[in-house]
PDB file of C-alpha atoms in Angstrom:
ATOM      1  CA  GLY A 143     -21.052 -11.574   9.866  1.00  0.00           C
ATOM      2  CA  ILE A 144     -17.412 -12.214   8.917  1.00  0.00           C
ATOM      3  CA  VAL A 145     -18.436 -14.600   6.047  1.00  0.00           C
ATOM      4  CA  LEU A 146     -20.734 -11.822   4.632  1.00  0.00           C
ATOM      5  CA  ALA A 147     -17.943  -9.249   4.863  1.00  0.00           C
ATOM      6  CA  PHE A 148     -15.551 -11.537   3.019  1.00  0.00           C
ATOM      7  CA  GLY A 149     -18.189 -12.224   0.363  1.00  0.00           C
ATOM      8  CA  ILE A 150     -18.794  -8.500  -0.192  1.00  0.00           C
ATOM      9  CA  ALA A 151     -15.048  -7.893  -0.347  1.00  0.00           C
ATOM     10  CA  GLY A 152     -14.684 -10.771  -2.906  1.00  0.00           C
ATOM     11  CA  VAL A 153     -17.471  -9.334  -5.049  1.00  0.00           C
ATOM     12  CA  ALA A 154     -15.804  -5.890  -4.969  1.00  0.00           C
ATOM     13  CA  ALA A 155     -12.451  -7.338  -5.860  1.00  0.00           C
ATOM     14  CA  LEU A 156     -13.931  -9.336  -8.717  1.00  0.00           C
ATOM     15  CA  SER A 157     -15.778  -6.293 -10.133  1.00  0.00           C
ATOM     16  CA  SER A 158     -12.593  -4.255  -9.907  1.00  0.00           C
ATOM     17  CA  GLY A 159     -10.577  -6.926 -11.699  1.00  0.00           C
ATOM     18  CA  LEU A 160     -13.288  -7.264 -14.399  1.00  0.00           C
ATOM     19  CA  SER A 161     -13.408  -3.394 -14.795  1.00  0.00           C
ATOM     20  CA  PHE A 162      -9.662  -3.319 -15.406  1.00  0.00           C
ATOM     21  CA  ALA A 163      -9.887  -6.197 -17.789  1.00  0.00           C
ATOM     22  CA  GLN A 164     -12.490  -4.445 -19.828  1.00  0.00           C
ATOM     23  CA  LEU A 165     -10.478  -1.157 -19.763  1.00  0.00           C
ATOM     24  CA  GLY A 166      -7.367  -3.097 -20.835  1.00  0.00           C
ATOM     25  CA  LYS A 167      -9.204  -4.263 -23.866  1.00  0.00           C
ATOM     26  CA  TYR A 168      -9.709  -0.665 -25.073  1.00  0.00           C
ATOM     27  CA  VAL A 169      -6.503   0.929 -23.755  1.00  0.00           C
ATOM     28  CA  HIS A 170      -3.613  -0.826 -25.357  1.00  0.00           C
ATOM     29  CA  THR A 171      -0.899   0.037 -22.911  1.00  0.00           C
ATOM     30  CA  SER A 172       0.274  -2.038 -19.947  1.00  0.00           C
ATOM     31  CA  GLY A 173       0.223  -0.396 -16.581  1.00  0.00           C
ATOM     32  CA  GLY A 174      -1.912   0.103 -13.524  1.00  0.00           C
ATOM     33  CA  ALA A 175      -4.459   2.599 -12.487  1.00  0.00           C
ATOM     34  CA  PHE A 176      -2.181   5.581 -13.469  1.00  0.00           C
ATOM     35  CA  GLU A 177      -1.906   4.519 -17.129  1.00  0.00           C
ATOM     36  CA  TYR A 178      -5.523   3.755 -17.518  1.00  0.00           C
ATOM     37  CA  SER A 179      -6.689   6.988 -15.838  1.00  0.00           C
ATOM     38  CA  GLU A 180      -4.363   9.068 -17.988  1.00  0.00           C
ATOM     39  CA  ALA A 181      -5.459   7.313 -21.130  1.00  0.00           C
ATOM     40  CA  VAL A 182      -9.154   7.682 -20.443  1.00  0.00           C
ATOM     41  CA  PHE A 183      -9.576  10.889 -18.372  1.00  0.00           C
ATOM     42  CA  GLY A 184      -6.465  12.946 -19.265  1.00  0.00           C
ATOM     43  CA  GLU A 185      -3.142  13.844 -17.873  1.00  0.00           C
ATOM     44  CA  LEU A 186      -4.327  15.694 -14.752  1.00  0.00           C
ATOM     45  CA  VAL A 187      -6.468  12.739 -13.510  1.00  0.00           C
ATOM     46  CA  GLY A 188      -3.545  10.370 -14.271  1.00  0.00           C
ATOM     47  CA  TRP A 189      -1.220  12.570 -12.296  1.00  0.00           C
ATOM     48  CA  LEU A 190      -3.565  12.728  -9.381  1.00  0.00           C
ATOM     49  CA  VAL A 191      -4.141   8.917  -9.310  1.00  0.00           C
ATOM     50  CA  GLY A 192      -0.323   8.353  -9.624  1.00  0.00           C
ATOM     51  CA  TRP A 193       0.477  10.605  -6.647  1.00  0.00           C
ATOM     52  CA  SER A 194      -2.405   9.230  -4.552  1.00  0.00           C
ATOM     53  CA  THR A 195      -0.871   5.811  -5.144  1.00  0.00           C
ATOM     54  CA  VAL A 196       2.514   7.051  -3.915  1.00  0.00           C
ATOM     55  CA  LEU A 197       0.852   8.524  -0.829  1.00  0.00           C
ATOM     56  CA  GLU A 198      -1.080   5.232  -0.210  1.00  0.00           C
ATOM     57  CA  ILE A 199       2.141   3.213  -0.354  1.00  0.00           C
ATOM     58  CA  THR A 200       3.957   5.622   1.879  1.00  0.00           C
ATOM     59  CA  LEU A 201       1.238   5.637   4.509  1.00  0.00           C
ATOM     60  CA  SER A 202       0.739   1.913   4.555  1.00  0.00           C
ATOM     61  CA  SER A 203       4.552   1.171   4.791  1.00  0.00           C
ATOM     62  CA  SER A 204       4.810   3.592   7.711  1.00  0.00           C
ATOM     63  CA  ALA A 205       1.900   1.859   9.396  1.00  0.00           C
ATOM     64  CA  VAL A 206       3.502  -1.466   8.952  1.00  0.00           C
ATOM     65  CA  SER A 207       6.857  -0.226  10.177  1.00  0.00           C
ATOM     66  CA  ARG A 208       5.112   1.416  13.172  1.00  0.00           C
ATOM     67  CA  GLY A 209       3.425  -1.932  13.981  1.00  0.00           C
ATOM     68  CA  MET A 210       6.722  -3.862  13.560  1.00  0.00           C
ATOM     69  CA  ARG A 211       8.403  -1.517  16.075  1.00  0.00           C
ATOM     70  CA  GLY A 212       6.521  -3.090  18.930  1.00  0.00           C
ATOM     71  CA  TYR A 213       7.683  -6.573  17.912  1.00  0.00           C
ATOM     72  CA  LEU A 214      11.190  -5.419  17.491  1.00  0.00           C
ATOM     73  CA  PHE A 215      11.351  -3.733  20.874  1.00  0.00           C
ATOM     74  CA  GLY A 216       9.657  -6.743  22.445  1.00  0.00           C
ATOM     75  CA  TRP A 217      12.392  -8.897  21.039  1.00  0.00           C
ATOM     76  CA  GLY A 218      15.005  -6.428  22.283  1.00  0.00           C
ATOM     77  CA  SER A 219      13.596  -6.272  25.737  1.00  0.00           C
ATOM     78  CA  SER A 220      13.720 -10.059  25.995  1.00  0.00           C
ATOM     79  CA  LEU A 221      17.428  -9.714  25.342  1.00  0.00           C
ATOM     80  CA  GLY A 222      17.798  -7.138  28.250  1.00  0.00           C
ATOM     81  CA  HIS A 223      17.688  -3.926  26.226  1.00  0.00           C
ATOM     82  CA  ASP A 224      15.700  -0.889  27.587  1.00  0.00           C
ATOM     83  CA  GLU A 225      13.320   0.687  25.027  1.00  0.00           C
ATOM     84  CA  LYS A 226      14.354   4.147  25.825  1.00  0.00           C
ATOM     85  CA  ASN A 227      18.048   3.612  25.198  1.00  0.00           C
ATOM     86  CA  THR A 228      17.891   1.227  22.357  1.00  0.00           C
ATOM     87  CA  ASP A 229      18.379   2.145  18.698  1.00  0.00           C
ATOM     88  CA  PRO A 230      15.970   0.054  16.576  1.00  0.00           C
ATOM     89  CA  VAL A 231      18.546  -0.220  13.760  1.00  0.00           C
ATOM     90  CA  ALA A 232      21.079  -1.579  16.219  1.00  0.00           C
ATOM     91  CA  LEU A 233      18.642  -4.402  17.139  1.00  0.00           C
ATOM     92  CA  LEU A 234      18.531  -5.445  13.500  1.00  0.00           C
ATOM     93  CA  LEU A 235      22.329  -5.558  13.252  1.00  0.00           C
TER      94      LEU A 235
END
């Protein structure tokens, strides 16, 4: 089960990398998905890809910070702080 899932993910990552390598051969600018999409499909698609990347990074960083909140308050409660009355930034300082 898990080995098959990792194998499928590896094939998908390999095909994505090879696609970008081939596209990089034809589009002579350095950049990520935004640059390639703009060069091949136009400015509107490049703009949409760029902003979807910003949204992806924003959502993933908020999910990581939400997960880290539990660890931070667990560490704070071991020091005797109450979760309701504790400022998370104060625990870091």
